[in-house]
Amino acid sequence: MKNYLKIISGSSNPALAGEICEYLDLAPCKIHLERAPNDNIKVQIRENVREDDVFVVQSSSSPVNDHLTELLLIIDALKYASARRITAVLPYYPYVRSDKKDEPRISISARLVADLLQVAGADRILTMTLHSPQIVAFSRIPVDQLWATSLICNYMRGMDLSRAVVVSPDVGSADEASAYANRLELPMAIMDKRRHADDEKAEIQNIIGDIKGRDALLFDDEVLTGGSMVEAMRILKERGVRRIFAGCTHGVFSGAAMEHIDQSSVEVFATTNTIPLPENKPSRKIEVLSVARIFGDAIKAIHHGESVSRLI
């Protein structure tokens, strides 16, 4: 019985889906998406997918709600087209930061997204660098989580790191910073950030580790407005850091984030293409690294029933 591998791209990040198809030497599966006069999204799969192994590439880029709805409709269409297995490939997981009940009467949206994907007909999820590890446990279908750590580290190795130190912007990010420090074989420092009870502003009170006269490497899983990271850069400069390099997996860069990064003291800011950067906001300092090969290798492994953890 046939079990062809097929890739379908939603409208959130067609460039990344195209790179994945090119790496796997596959033509993208034919699909038609349109907006009906009543503002409903219509999805039609325009080739036979019966008994096929289908991977739907859809990231959580703006407009997030439209792209999530589109993803669910594509999965539903594939289910009724008798696809053998449907994998939701989510380079950036929708509602990833809504992962806990930290305020009264709020929705834990990341768990709801996991439920919606399963109900729509997804058989498994393939994603990258989740904001919190518990999100994997929200899902009742298998979840494979990839990491961009090695990709970003390989890029950073092109810099002179002889006097470098990896700096964690707060204690909560120490584990992630440690992963970068271990891969790059560099020492680590931690910024001690305290949040006062009477306001929401966090202040950096101490820096644990030797940073004066050294080059600092700052990493985070995602950057939204860039305010916290730019503030950390300012303080590091005040404390005697020589040069600053930074990186993140998911460059959301909302509002004026890219302008703030360009105006900051960072020399290079490495991110990935899990989310497409705004085309009308070119940046002098942001370097975009492609995760297409990482996702392509994971898709091949899943299709052939091989281990994905060996790719991490």
mmCIF file of C-alpha atoms in Angstrom:
data_model
loop_
_atom_site.group_PDB
_atom_site.id
_atom_site.type_symbol
_atom_site.label_atom_id
_atom_site.label_comp_id
_atom_site.label_asym_id
_atom_site.label_seq_id
_atom_site.Cartn_x
_atom_site.Cartn_y
_atom_site.Cartn_z
ATOM 1 C CA MET A 1 0.000 0.000 0.000
ATOM 2 C CA LYS A 2 1.344 3.419 -0.944
ATOM 3 C CA ASN A 3 2.412 5.826 1.789
ATOM 4 C CA TYR A 4 3.771 8.886 0.011
ATOM 5 C CA LEU A 5 5.346 11.784 1.903
ATOM 6 C CA LYS A 6 3.649 15.094 1.143
ATOM 7 C CA ILE A 7 4.174 18.655 2.387
ATOM 8 C CA ILE A 8 1.373 21.209 2.514
ATOM 9 C CA SER A 9 2.034 24.883 3.171
ATOM 10 C CA GLY A 10 -0.423 27.197 4.853
ATOM 11 C CA SER A 11 -0.170 30.930 4.205
ATOM 12 C CA SER A 12 1.788 31.834 7.360
ATOM 13 C CA ASN A 13 5.320 31.028 6.180
ATOM 14 C CA PRO A 14 5.363 29.781 2.563
ATOM 15 C CA ALA A 15 9.050 30.635 2.149
ATOM 16 C CA LEU A 16 10.085 28.210 4.918
ATOM 17 C CA ALA A 17 7.741 25.508 3.586
ATOM 18 C CA GLY A 18 9.282 26.004 0.142
ATOM 19 C CA GLU A 19 12.800 25.595 1.565
ATOM 20 C CA ILE A 20 11.746 22.383 3.336
ATOM 21 C CA CYS A 21 10.299 21.018 0.081
ATOM 22 C CA GLU A 22 13.459 21.968 -1.801
ATOM 23 C CA TYR A 23 15.642 20.241 0.808
ATOM 24 C CA LEU A 24 13.495 17.083 0.624
ATOM 25 C CA ASP A 25 13.334 17.289 -3.196
ATOM 26 C CA LEU A 26 9.531 17.331 -3.119
ATOM 27 C CA ALA A 27 6.953 19.437 -4.920
ATOM 28 C CA PRO A 28 4.538 21.057 -2.445
ATOM 29 C CA CYS A 29 1.112 19.466 -2.304
ATOM 30 C CA LYS A 30 -1.482 21.440 -4.261
ATOM 31 C CA ILE A 31 -3.933 23.358 -2.093
ATOM 32 C CA HIS A 32 -6.425 26.167 -2.672
ATOM 33 C CA LEU A 33 -7.161 28.730 0.039
ATOM 34 C CA GLU A 34 -9.661 31.529 -0.343
ATOM 35 C CA ARG A 35 -11.702 33.956 1.727
ATOM 36 C CA ALA A 36 -15.438 33.647 1.072
ATOM 37 C CA PRO A 37 -17.712 36.736 0.912
ATOM 38 C CA ASN A 38 -18.917 35.959 4.467
ATOM 39 C CA ASP A 39 -15.256 36.107 5.647
ATOM 40 C CA ASN A 40 -15.062 32.309 6.113
ATOM 41 C CA ILE A 41 -11.881 30.561 5.044
ATOM 42 C CA LYS A 42 -12.324 27.882 2.389
ATOM 43 C CA VAL A 43 -9.747 25.103 2.035
ATOM 44 C CA GLN A 44 -9.525 22.573 -0.793
ATOM 45 C CA ILE A 45 -6.788 19.945 -1.241
ATOM 46 C CA ARG A 46 -6.264 19.752 -4.992
ATOM 47 C CA GLU A 47 -4.566 16.400 -5.329
ATOM 48 C CA ASN A 48 -5.092 12.877 -4.074
ATOM 49 C CA VAL A 49 -3.735 12.337 -0.545
ATOM 50 C CA ARG A 50 -5.499 9.061 0.276
ATOM 51 C CA GLU A 51 -3.255 6.919 2.532
ATOM 52 C CA ASP A 52 -0.451 9.515 2.329
ATOM 53 C CA ASP A 53 1.794 10.778 5.163
ATOM 54 C CA VAL A 54 1.062 14.520 5.130
ATOM 55 C CA PHE A 55 2.943 17.302 6.958
ATOM 56 C CA VAL A 56 1.200 20.679 7.237
ATOM 57 C CA VAL A 57 3.612 23.597 7.739
ATOM 58 C CA GLN A 58 1.919 26.524 9.492
ATOM 59 C CA SER A 59 3.578 28.949 11.907
ATOM 60 C CA SER A 60 2.060 31.355 14.415
ATOM 61 C CA SER A 61 2.727 34.602 12.596
ATOM 62 C CA SER A 62 0.404 37.554 12.217
ATOM 63 C CA PRO A 63 -2.582 37.361 11.803
ATOM 64 C CA VAL A 64 -2.288 34.553 14.355
ATOM 65 C CA ASN A 65 -5.981 33.711 14.660
ATOM 66 C CA ASP A 66 -6.500 33.477 10.892
ATOM 67 C CA HIS A 67 -3.492 31.204 10.525
ATOM 68 C CA LEU A 68 -4.628 28.961 13.387
ATOM 69 C CA THR A 69 -8.110 28.624 11.883
ATOM 70 C CA GLU A 70 -6.578 27.933 8.476
ATOM 71 C CA LEU A 71 -4.388 25.198 9.980
ATOM 72 C CA LEU A 72 -7.371 23.484 11.620
ATOM 73 C CA LEU A 73 -9.349 23.606 8.367
ATOM 74 C CA ILE A 74 -6.441 22.154 6.363
ATOM 75 C CA ILE A 75 -6.117 19.287 8.858
ATOM 76 C CA ASP A 76 -9.875 18.698 8.722
ATOM 77 C CA ALA A 77 -9.821 18.649 4.915
ATOM 78 C CA LEU A 78 -6.957 16.134 4.942
ATOM 79 C CA LYS A 79 -8.804 13.927 7.408
ATOM 80 C CA TYR A 80 -11.873 13.779 5.159
ATOM 81 C CA ALA A 81 -9.590 13.202 2.159
ATOM 82 C CA SER A 82 -8.421 9.988 3.902
ATOM 83 C CA ALA A 83 -4.801 10.946 4.559
ATOM 84 C CA ARG A 84 -3.153 8.097 6.471
ATOM 85 C CA ARG A 85 -1.313 10.367 8.955
ATOM 86 C CA ILE A 86 -1.402 14.146 9.476
ATOM 87 C CA THR A 87 1.442 15.959 11.245
ATOM 88 C CA ALA A 88 1.015 19.596 12.221
ATOM 89 C CA VAL A 89 4.407 21.240 11.690
ATOM 90 C CA LEU A 90 4.397 24.323 13.923
ATOM 91 C CA PRO A 91 7.758 26.143 13.707
ATOM 92 C CA TYR A 92 6.340 28.633 16.234
ATOM 93 C CA TYR A 93 3.558 27.170 18.389
ATOM 94 C CA PRO A 94 0.317 29.231 18.553
ATOM 95 C CA TYR A 95 -0.456 30.889 21.910
ATOM 96 C CA VAL A 96 2.787 29.441 23.280
ATOM 97 C CA ARG A 97 3.076 31.991 26.103
ATOM 98 C CA SER A 98 -0.411 31.261 27.506
ATOM 99 C CA ASP A 99 0.760 28.141 29.302
ATOM 100 C CA LYS A 100 -0.375 28.609 32.922
ATOM 101 C CA LYS A 101 -3.075 30.110 35.110
ATOM 102 C CA ASP A 102 -1.164 33.084 36.458
ATOM 103 C CA GLU A 103 -4.192 35.412 36.646
ATOM 104 C CA PRO A 104 -7.776 34.829 37.799
ATOM 105 C CA ARG A 105 -10.336 33.561 35.255
ATOM 106 C CA ILE A 106 -8.062 33.280 32.201
ATOM 107 C CA SER A 107 -7.793 30.668 29.473
ATOM 108 C CA ILE A 108 -4.758 28.389 29.274
ATOM 109 C CA SER A 109 -4.709 28.858 25.529
ATOM 110 C CA ALA A 110 -1.694 26.685 24.732
ATOM 111 C CA ARG A 111 -3.565 23.668 26.133
ATOM 112 C CA LEU A 112 -6.676 24.613 24.149
ATOM 113 C CA VAL A 113 -4.618 24.736 20.934
ATOM 114 C CA ALA A 114 -3.377 21.192 21.638
ATOM 115 C CA ASP A 115 -7.000 20.028 22.061
ATOM 116 C CA LEU A 116 -8.091 21.785 18.861
ATOM 117 C CA LEU A 117 -5.305 20.171 16.822
ATOM 118 C CA GLN A 118 -6.280 16.711 18.029
ATOM 119 C CA VAL A 119 -10.007 17.238 17.457
ATOM 120 C CA ALA A 120 -9.338 18.609 13.961
ATOM 121 C CA GLY A 121 -7.572 15.337 13.096
ATOM 122 C CA ALA A 122 -3.832 15.842 13.634
ATOM 123 C CA ASP A 123 -2.005 12.629 14.537
ATOM 124 C CA ARG A 124 1.155 14.296 15.824
ATOM 125 C CA ILE A 125 2.857 17.671 16.268
ATOM 126 C CA LEU A 126 6.338 18.767 15.200
ATOM 127 C CA THR A 127 7.477 22.083 16.673
ATOM 128 C CA MET A 128 10.552 24.043 17.770
ATOM 129 C CA THR A 129 11.752 25.570 21.069
ATOM 130 C CA LEU A 130 8.596 25.776 23.141
ATOM 131 C CA HIS A 131 8.390 28.601 25.681
ATOM 132 C CA SER A 132 7.689 26.123 28.497
ATOM 133 C CA PRO A 133 8.310 22.351 28.694
ATOM 134 C CA GLN A 134 4.829 21.624 30.080
ATOM 135 C CA ILE A 135 3.258 22.485 26.716
ATOM 136 C CA VAL A 136 4.333 19.049 25.450
ATOM 137 C CA ALA A 137 2.240 17.482 28.220
ATOM 138 C CA PHE A 138 -0.855 19.443 27.133
ATOM 139 C CA SER A 139 -1.120 17.260 24.026
ATOM 140 C CA ARG A 140 -2.681 13.778 23.923
ATOM 141 C CA ILE A 141 -0.980 13.097 20.583
ATOM 142 C CA PRO A 142 2.810 12.697 20.140
ATOM 143 C CA VAL A 143 4.867 15.898 20.136
ATOM 144 C CA ASP A 144 8.407 16.199 18.768
ATOM 145 C CA GLN A 145 10.255 19.342 19.852
ATOM 146 C CA LEU A 146 13.254 20.545 17.861
ATOM 147 C CA TRP A 147 15.854 23.114 18.935
ATOM 148 C CA ALA A 148 17.764 25.797 17.048
ATOM 149 C CA THR A 149 20.580 25.883 19.629
ATOM 150 C CA SER A 150 23.163 24.162 17.423
ATOM 151 C CA LEU A 151 22.222 26.306 14.415
ATOM 152 C CA ILE A 152 22.694 29.562 16.335
ATOM 153 C CA CYS A 153 25.864 28.300 18.028
ATOM 154 C CA ASN A 154 27.399 27.344 14.684
ATOM 155 C CA TYR A 155 26.761 30.883 13.463
ATOM 156 C CA MET A 156 28.254 32.411 16.612
ATOM 157 C CA ARG A 157 31.403 30.333 16.195
ATOM 158 C CA GLY A 158 32.162 32.587 13.223
ATOM 159 C CA MET A 159 32.825 35.410 15.698
ATOM 160 C CA ASP A 160 35.936 35.822 17.820
ATOM 161 C CA LEU A 161 34.786 34.196 21.082
ATOM 162 C CA SER A 162 38.167 34.113 22.805
ATOM 163 C CA ARG A 163 36.980 36.640 25.419
ATOM 164 C CA ALA A 164 33.285 35.772 25.369
ATOM 165 C CA VAL A 165 30.862 34.851 28.147
ATOM 166 C CA VAL A 166 27.250 33.675 27.800
ATOM 167 C CA VAL A 167 24.960 35.868 29.909
ATOM 168 C CA SER A 168 21.544 34.741 31.117
ATOM 169 C CA PRO A 169 19.174 37.763 31.256
ATOM 170 C CA ASP A 170 17.559 36.344 34.439
ATOM 171 C CA VAL A 171 17.665 33.300 36.715
ATOM 172 C CA GLY A 172 14.689 31.713 34.949
ATOM 173 C CA SER A 173 16.605 31.618 31.654
ATOM 174 C CA ALA A 174 19.724 30.072 33.191
ATOM 175 C CA ASP A 175 19.018 26.548 31.879
ATOM 176 C CA GLU A 176 18.709 27.787 28.308
ATOM 177 C CA ALA A 177 21.808 29.974 28.620
ATOM 178 C CA SER A 178 23.667 26.986 30.051
ATOM 179 C CA ALA A 179 22.806 24.932 26.949
ATOM 180 C CA TYR A 180 24.442 27.598 24.758
ATOM 181 C CA ALA A 181 27.423 27.955 27.098
ATOM 182 C CA ASN A 182 28.026 24.194 27.083
ATOM 183 C CA ARG A 183 27.852 23.930 23.296
ATOM 184 C CA LEU A 184 30.180 26.895 22.819
ATOM 185 C CA GLU A 185 32.430 25.809 25.721
ATOM 186 C CA LEU A 186 32.190 29.254 27.286
ATOM 187 C CA PRO A 187 31.758 30.488 30.870
ATOM 188 C CA MET A 188 28.403 31.842 31.990
ATOM 189 C CA ALA A 189 27.079 34.812 33.950
ATOM 190 C CA ILE A 190 23.578 35.468 35.306
ATOM 191 C CA MET A 191 21.742 38.759 35.663
ATOM 192 C CA ASP A 192 19.770 38.934 38.912
ATOM 193 C CA LYS A 193 16.417 40.466 37.965
ATOM 194 C CA ARG A 194 13.947 41.420 40.719
ATOM 195 C CA ARG A 195 10.291 42.372 40.262
ATOM 196 C CA HIS A 196 8.795 44.650 42.909
ATOM 197 C CA ALA A 197 5.346 43.855 44.288
ATOM 198 C CA ASP A 198 3.906 47.326 43.730
ATOM 199 C CA ASP A 199 4.674 47.509 40.019
ATOM 200 C CA GLU A 200 5.434 45.270 37.046
ATOM 201 C CA LYS A 201 8.842 46.702 36.231
ATOM 202 C CA ALA A 202 11.761 44.333 36.733
ATOM 203 C CA GLU A 203 15.127 45.724 37.790
ATOM 204 C CA ILE A 204 18.520 44.089 37.352
ATOM 205 C CA GLN A 205 20.245 44.394 40.720
ATOM 206 C CA ASN A 206 23.326 42.174 40.405
ATOM 207 C CA ILE A 207 25.316 40.225 37.836
ATOM 208 C CA ILE A 208 26.726 36.913 38.975
ATOM 209 C CA GLY A 209 29.930 36.167 37.084
ATOM 210 C CA ASP A 210 32.900 37.896 35.468
ATOM 211 C CA ILE A 211 31.855 40.146 32.560
ATOM 212 C CA LYS A 212 34.063 43.252 32.713
ATOM 213 C CA GLY A 213 36.188 43.638 29.598
ATOM 214 C CA ARG A 214 34.622 40.564 28.008
ATOM 215 C CA ASP A 215 32.256 39.997 25.071
ATOM 216 C CA ALA A 216 28.711 39.045 26.090
ATOM 217 C CA LEU A 217 26.433 36.599 24.286
ATOM 218 C CA LEU A 218 22.729 36.972 25.125
ATOM 219 C CA PHE A 219 20.201 34.294 24.130
ATOM 220 C CA ASP A 220 16.448 33.869 24.525
ATOM 221 C CA ASP A 221 13.823 31.498 23.150
ATOM 222 C CA GLU A 222 11.817 34.364 21.636
ATOM 223 C CA VAL A 223 11.877 38.148 21.421
ATOM 224 C CA LEU A 224 8.594 40.081 21.324
ATOM 225 C CA THR A 225 9.102 43.809 21.850
ATOM 226 C CA GLY A 226 12.821 43.474 22.554
ATOM 227 C CA GLY A 227 12.546 45.758 25.584
ATOM 228 C CA SER A 228 13.989 43.344 28.151
ATOM 229 C CA MET A 229 16.909 42.308 25.971
ATOM 230 C CA VAL A 230 17.780 45.861 24.940
ATOM 231 C CA GLU A 231 17.697 46.910 28.608
ATOM 232 C CA ALA A 232 19.989 43.999 29.478
ATOM 233 C CA MET A 233 22.395 45.154 26.761
ATOM 234 C CA ARG A 234 22.418 48.676 28.192
ATOM 235 C CA ILE A 235 23.249 47.432 31.680
ATOM 236 C CA LEU A 236 25.955 45.087 30.404
ATOM 237 C CA LYS A 237 27.615 48.019 28.650
ATOM 238 C CA GLU A 238 27.434 50.033 31.877
ATOM 239 C CA ARG A 239 29.099 47.147 33.728
ATOM 240 C CA GLY A 240 32.070 47.093 31.362
ATOM 241 C CA VAL A 241 31.180 44.571 28.639
ATOM 242 C CA ARG A 242 33.185 45.175 25.487
ATOM 243 C CA ARG A 243 31.023 43.772 22.650
ATOM 244 C CA ILE A 244 27.551 42.189 22.613
ATOM 245 C CA PHE A 245 26.125 39.480 20.365
ATOM 246 C CA ALA A 246 22.602 38.121 20.756
ATOM 247 C CA GLY A 247 20.284 35.476 19.383
ATOM 248 C CA CYS A 248 16.858 33.936 19.683
ATOM 249 C CA THR A 249 14.908 31.148 18.007
ATOM 250 C CA HIS A 250 11.654 33.009 17.405
ATOM 251 C CA GLY A 251 11.982 36.622 16.297
ATOM 252 C CA VAL A 252 8.441 37.935 16.746
ATOM 253 C CA PHE A 253 9.731 41.534 16.755
ATOM 254 C CA SER A 254 6.397 43.245 17.373
ATOM 255 C CA GLY A 255 5.977 47.004 17.230
ATOM 256 C CA ALA A 256 9.276 48.889 17.072
ATOM 257 C CA ALA A 257 11.384 45.931 18.241
ATOM 258 C CA MET A 258 13.597 45.822 15.141
ATOM 259 C CA GLU A 259 14.270 49.553 15.354
ATOM 260 C CA HIS A 260 15.192 49.204 19.041
ATOM 261 C CA ILE A 261 17.616 46.384 18.206
ATOM 262 C CA ASP A 262 19.194 48.414 15.397
ATOM 263 C CA GLN A 263 19.680 51.341 17.786
ATOM 264 C CA SER A 264 21.080 49.157 20.579
ATOM 265 C CA SER A 265 24.708 48.267 21.290
ATOM 266 C CA VAL A 266 24.388 44.720 19.916
ATOM 267 C CA GLU A 267 26.671 44.041 16.951
ATOM 268 C CA VAL A 268 24.787 41.062 15.499
ATOM 269 C CA PHE A 269 21.397 39.612 16.419
ATOM 270 C CA ALA A 270 20.880 36.079 15.072
ATOM 271 C CA THR A 271 17.371 34.659 14.750
ATOM 272 C CA THR A 272 15.672 32.000 12.627
ATOM 273 C CA ASN A 273 12.933 31.942 10.011
ATOM 274 C CA THR A 274 10.341 30.121 12.134
ATOM 275 C CA ILE A 275 8.443 33.415 11.720
ATOM 276 C CA PRO A 276 8.887 35.538 8.576
ATOM 277 C CA LEU A 277 10.332 38.968 9.279
ATOM 278 C CA PRO A 278 8.311 41.984 8.107
ATOM 279 C CA GLU A 279 9.468 42.774 4.582
ATOM 280 C CA ASN A 280 8.938 46.505 5.073
ATOM 281 C CA LYS A 281 11.292 46.668 8.080
ATOM 282 C CA PRO A 282 14.826 45.825 6.936
ATOM 283 C CA SER A 283 17.366 45.575 9.733
ATOM 284 C CA ARG A 284 21.077 46.300 9.706
ATOM 285 C CA LYS A 285 21.898 43.953 12.587
ATOM 286 C CA ILE A 286 19.468 41.023 12.393
ATOM 287 C CA GLU A 287 20.809 37.880 10.716
ATOM 288 C CA VAL A 288 18.189 35.264 9.764
ATOM 289 C CA LEU A 289 19.225 31.582 9.862
ATOM 290 C CA SER A 290 17.116 28.937 8.135
ATOM 291 C CA VAL A 291 15.650 26.003 10.081
ATOM 292 C CA ALA A 292 14.524 24.255 6.873
ATOM 293 C CA ARG A 293 17.212 21.547 7.082
ATOM 294 C CA ILE A 294 16.379 20.809 10.746
ATOM 295 C CA PHE A 295 12.682 20.410 9.977
ATOM 296 C CA GLY A 296 13.426 18.497 6.789
ATOM 297 C CA ASP A 297 15.557 15.953 8.639
ATOM 298 C CA ALA A 298 12.865 15.577 11.333
ATOM 299 C CA ILE A 299 10.144 15.068 8.713
ATOM 300 C CA LYS A 300 12.243 12.367 7.028
ATOM 301 C CA ALA A 301 12.846 10.662 10.372
ATOM 302 C CA ILE A 302 9.148 10.663 11.283
ATOM 303 C CA HIS A 303 8.141 9.401 7.836
ATOM 304 C CA HIS A 304 10.607 6.500 8.028
ATOM 305 C CA GLY A 305 9.865 5.692 11.681
ATOM 306 C CA GLU A 306 13.298 6.780 12.892
ATOM 307 C CA SER A 307 14.328 8.650 16.045
ATOM 308 C CA VAL A 308 13.858 12.414 16.100
ATOM 309 C CA SER A 309 15.724 12.891 19.393
ATOM 310 C CA ARG A 310 19.025 12.086 17.653
ATOM 311 C CA LEU A 311 18.622 15.335 15.689
ATOM 312 C CA ILE A 312 18.513 17.535 18.796
#
